[in-house]
């Protein structure tokens, strides 16, 4: 597993169209595929990105395993100024020094698409310091490969340790991605491309060649067509990032709409329950409702004015009133004899209380 910092050349020189479509676009496409290869090769590998041009080199993303963050930051780079490799490499080394997982090997990948202003002695001194700190460096030289060749070869010779660093020179004509895919930069230990299952995937792919692509992500053998496999993975990550952004926007809108409709939504079940209550009540529920109504009728009479209370105290008047109330309620429920009988008994029980 590795922690990698990719240094991208975003100087004015990269506007040139000698590498289709431009030097800048060619290297950004290569970096997107490279980040996908690194993160797929090992789940604990991380990739960061920094720009080398402008007022000062700028770290866009510190080493992260999240491919979506890398793809997003690549769309926010602007072309400006001149390239400053020495400052960029020092900042990249500092970012790697503060990586979270200290067990990760350190690597810097430099894309040089413009003339290098630093002299050879300074580059060699910087390379020795990187070698001392166990930092491997891969260099991709394109656009000004002839002009920069001597300086970059001296830098590579000073930083290389046990063949852990590489210099890839891409002349005008070939597609930058095609050259890099066949270079050691896009390969991992064991000689396999950093996509489709890591070390040992090549042997497994050879043994299962007749399986129609079974066992490979997207159904593509990364050893047969690594460029297509990497492109599919990058496209998938871009789509996931887009969907996550859209989901965040939709979720915020749904929260606001849910808060505004909470009142009506809460009231609807109670209204429906009220409408269905008369239809769904059984005999016991109807009896309880009738008893409650009878008690509500009795209470005002008991708590009436003193004159009304004296008139109601007469046994004959109380009995007549009770009978009239029972008759009235019985007429409403004469369809059920048992319910009528229960109501009558309840009214008789209420008479002593009224007296």
Short mmCIF file of C-alpha atoms in Angstrom, two decimals, residues 37-234:
data_model
loop_
_atom_site.label_atom_id
_atom_site.label_comp_id
_atom_site.label_asym_id
_atom_site.label_seq_id
_atom_site.Cartn_x
_atom_site.Cartn_y
_atom_site.Cartn_z
CA UNK A 37 -5.65 2.22 -10.49
CA UNK A 38 -3.93 3.10 -7.21
CA UNK A 39 -7.07 2.99 -5.06
CA UNK A 40 -8.32 -0.21 -6.69
CA UNK A 41 -5.01 -2.02 -6.31
CA UNK A 42 -5.18 -1.72 -2.52
CA UNK A 43 -8.05 -0.48 -0.40
CA UNK A 44 -5.59 1.16 2.01
CA UNK A 45 -3.72 3.08 -0.69
CA UNK A 46 -4.34 6.82 -0.88
CA UNK A 47 -3.83 9.48 -3.55
CA UNK A 48 -3.51 13.26 -3.23
CA UNK A 49 -3.26 16.01 -5.84
CA UNK A 50 -1.42 19.34 -5.94
CA UNK A 51 -0.87 21.92 -8.65
CA UNK A 52 2.66 23.12 -9.45
CA UNK A 53 1.87 26.45 -11.15
CA UNK A 54 0.35 29.77 -10.18
CA UNK A 55 1.47 32.03 -7.38
CA UNK A 56 2.41 29.02 -5.30
CA UNK A 57 1.91 25.24 -5.49
CA UNK A 58 -1.42 24.35 -3.95
CA UNK A 59 -2.63 21.09 -2.39
CA UNK A 60 -6.09 20.31 -3.76
CA UNK A 61 -6.59 17.00 -1.95
CA UNK A 62 -4.46 15.41 0.73
CA UNK A 63 -3.88 11.65 0.33
CA UNK A 64 -7.30 9.99 0.41
CA UNK A 65 -8.79 6.64 -0.69
CA UNK A 66 -11.91 8.46 -1.94
CA UNK A 67 -11.69 8.52 -5.73
CA UNK A 68 -14.71 10.82 -5.92
CA UNK A 69 -12.84 13.63 -4.15
CA UNK A 70 -9.94 13.31 -6.57
CA UNK A 71 -12.18 13.41 -9.63
CA UNK A 72 -14.02 16.43 -8.27
CA UNK A 73 -10.86 18.44 -7.57
CA UNK A 74 -9.53 17.75 -11.07
CA UNK A 75 -12.43 19.74 -12.52
CA UNK A 76 -11.55 22.80 -10.42
CA UNK A 77 -7.97 23.33 -11.65
CA UNK A 78 -7.23 26.50 -13.61
CA UNK A 79 -4.32 27.04 -16.01
CA UNK A 80 -2.01 29.83 -14.87
CA UNK A 81 1.60 30.96 -14.42
CA UNK A 82 4.83 29.00 -14.60
CA UNK A 83 5.69 25.61 -13.14
CA UNK A 84 7.68 25.45 -9.90
CA UNK A 85 8.77 21.84 -9.48
CA UNK A 86 11.13 22.30 -6.52
CA UNK A 87 8.52 24.01 -4.32
CA UNK A 88 5.83 21.55 -5.39
CA UNK A 89 7.94 18.52 -4.54
CA UNK A 90 8.79 19.90 -1.11
CA UNK A 91 5.10 20.51 -0.36
CA UNK A 92 4.23 17.02 -1.62
CA UNK A 93 6.86 15.51 0.64
CA UNK A 94 5.43 17.41 3.60
CA UNK A 95 1.93 16.14 2.80
CA UNK A 96 3.23 12.57 2.68
CA UNK A 97 5.10 13.04 5.94
CA UNK A 98 1.78 13.81 7.67
CA UNK A 99 -0.07 10.86 6.17
CA UNK A 100 -2.40 9.07 8.60
CA UNK A 101 -1.08 5.55 8.00
CA UNK A 102 2.65 5.55 8.62
CA UNK A 103 2.92 2.03 7.21
CA UNK A 104 2.21 3.32 3.70
CA UNK A 105 5.13 3.71 1.34
CA UNK A 106 5.62 7.24 0.04
CA UNK A 107 5.52 8.13 -3.65
CA UNK A 108 5.44 11.35 -5.66
CA UNK A 109 4.37 11.38 -9.32
CA UNK A 110 5.43 14.45 -11.32
CA UNK A 111 3.86 15.43 -14.64
CA UNK A 112 6.29 17.81 -16.37
CA UNK A 113 4.74 19.40 -19.46
CA UNK A 114 6.68 22.68 -19.51
CA UNK A 115 10.34 23.79 -19.32
CA UNK A 116 11.96 23.22 -15.92
CA UNK A 117 13.48 26.43 -14.58
CA UNK A 118 15.53 24.82 -11.77
CA UNK A 119 19.14 23.96 -12.50
CA UNK A 120 20.39 20.37 -12.45
CA UNK A 121 22.40 20.73 -9.22
CA UNK A 122 19.38 21.89 -7.28
CA UNK A 123 17.27 19.05 -8.61
CA UNK A 124 19.93 16.49 -7.69
CA UNK A 125 20.22 17.87 -4.16
CA UNK A 126 16.45 17.66 -3.74
CA UNK A 127 16.42 14.11 -5.13
CA UNK A 128 19.01 12.95 -2.60
CA UNK A 129 16.92 14.34 0.22
CA UNK A 130 13.87 12.45 -1.07
CA UNK A 131 15.88 9.26 -1.30
CA UNK A 132 17.11 9.70 2.26
CA UNK A 133 13.49 9.99 3.43
CA UNK A 134 12.44 6.86 1.48
CA UNK A 135 10.26 8.74 -0.99
CA UNK A 136 9.97 7.19 -4.45
CA UNK A 137 9.43 9.49 -7.42
CA UNK A 138 7.87 8.75 -10.81
CA UNK A 139 8.32 11.36 -13.54
CA UNK A 140 6.23 11.77 -16.69
CA UNK A 141 7.97 14.06 -19.18
CA UNK A 142 5.98 15.28 -22.18
CA UNK A 143 5.75 18.39 -24.33
CA UNK A 144 9.26 19.62 -23.49
CA UNK A 145 10.82 16.20 -23.15
CA UNK A 146 13.97 17.04 -25.14
CA UNK A 147 14.66 20.26 -23.25
CA UNK A 148 14.09 18.66 -19.84
CA UNK A 149 15.70 15.29 -20.51
CA UNK A 150 19.14 15.97 -19.06
CA UNK A 151 17.80 17.52 -15.84
CA UNK A 152 15.18 14.82 -15.32
CA UNK A 153 17.61 11.99 -15.96
CA UNK A 154 19.98 13.43 -13.34
CA UNK A 155 17.09 13.83 -10.91
CA UNK A 156 15.90 10.27 -11.52
CA UNK A 157 19.39 8.84 -11.10
CA UNK A 158 19.79 10.55 -7.73
CA UNK A 159 16.39 9.60 -6.32
CA UNK A 160 16.18 6.01 -7.59
CA UNK A 161 16.72 3.29 -4.99
CA UNK A 162 16.37 -0.38 -5.91
CA UNK A 163 14.42 0.63 -9.01
CA UNK A 164 11.58 2.14 -7.00
CA UNK A 165 11.44 5.30 -9.16
CA UNK A 166 10.74 5.63 -12.87
CA UNK A 167 11.17 8.17 -15.67
CA UNK A 168 8.72 7.94 -18.58
CA UNK A 169 9.32 10.17 -21.61
CA UNK A 170 6.32 10.55 -23.92
CA UNK A 171 7.13 12.07 -27.34
CA UNK A 172 4.59 13.94 -29.44
CA UNK A 173 2.35 11.57 -31.38
CA UNK A 174 1.31 8.68 -29.11
CA UNK A 175 -1.63 9.16 -26.77
CA UNK A 176 -0.35 9.98 -23.28
CA UNK A 177 -2.65 7.50 -21.54
CA UNK A 178 -1.70 4.64 -23.86
CA UNK A 179 1.99 5.11 -23.13
CA UNK A 180 1.46 5.34 -19.37
CA UNK A 181 -0.75 2.24 -19.24
CA UNK A 182 2.14 0.15 -20.52
CA UNK A 183 4.67 1.83 -18.23
CA UNK A 184 5.78 0.79 -14.71
CA UNK A 185 3.89 3.78 -13.29
CA UNK A 186 0.56 2.04 -13.89
CA UNK A 187 1.79 -1.28 -12.62
CA UNK A 188 1.99 -2.71 -9.13
CA UNK A 189 4.02 -5.46 -7.54
CA UNK A 190 3.77 -8.66 -9.54
CA UNK A 191 3.55 -6.89 -12.90
CA UNK A 192 -0.23 -6.49 -12.88
CA UNK A 193 -2.14 -3.32 -13.54
CA UNK A 194 -3.56 -1.66 -10.46
CA UNK A 195 -7.10 -2.61 -11.32
CA UNK A 196 -9.24 -5.70 -11.06
CA UNK A 197 -8.12 -7.48 -7.91
CA UNK A 198 -4.49 -6.58 -7.21
CA UNK A 199 -1.49 -8.91 -7.31
CA UNK A 200 -2.18 -12.36 -8.69
CA UNK A 201 -5.14 -11.23 -10.78
CA UNK A 202 -3.21 -11.89 -13.97
CA UNK A 203 -2.77 -15.61 -13.21
CA UNK A 204 -6.41 -15.94 -12.22
CA UNK A 205 -7.48 -14.17 -15.39
CA UNK A 206 -5.36 -16.47 -17.55
CA UNK A 207 -6.80 -19.59 -15.96
CA UNK A 208 -10.38 -18.42 -16.34
CA UNK A 209 -10.13 -16.97 -19.82
CA UNK A 210 -12.95 -19.18 -21.08
CA UNK A 211 -15.40 -17.94 -18.47
CA UNK A 212 -16.67 -15.00 -20.49
CA UNK A 213 -15.33 -12.33 -18.11
CA UNK A 214 -16.77 -13.93 -14.95
CA UNK A 215 -15.18 -12.62 -11.75
CA UNK A 216 -14.11 -9.30 -13.26
CA UNK A 217 -15.64 -6.00 -12.30
CA UNK A 218 -17.86 -4.69 -15.15
CA UNK A 219 -17.16 -8.00 -16.96
CA UNK A 220 -13.85 -6.66 -18.34
CA UNK A 221 -10.51 -8.41 -17.86
CA UNK A 222 -8.16 -5.60 -16.73
CA UNK A 223 -5.17 -7.53 -18.06
CA UNK A 224 -6.63 -7.71 -21.55
CA UNK A 225 -8.04 -4.15 -21.73
CA UNK A 226 -6.76 -2.10 -18.76
CA UNK A 227 -7.70 1.23 -20.30
CA UNK A 228 -11.35 0.26 -20.70
CA UNK A 229 -11.50 -1.21 -17.20
CA UNK A 230 -10.05 1.94 -15.64
CA UNK A 231 -12.32 4.18 -17.70
CA UNK A 232 -15.38 2.24 -16.55
CA UNK A 233 -14.38 2.55 -12.92
CA UNK A 234 -13.75 6.29 -13.21
#
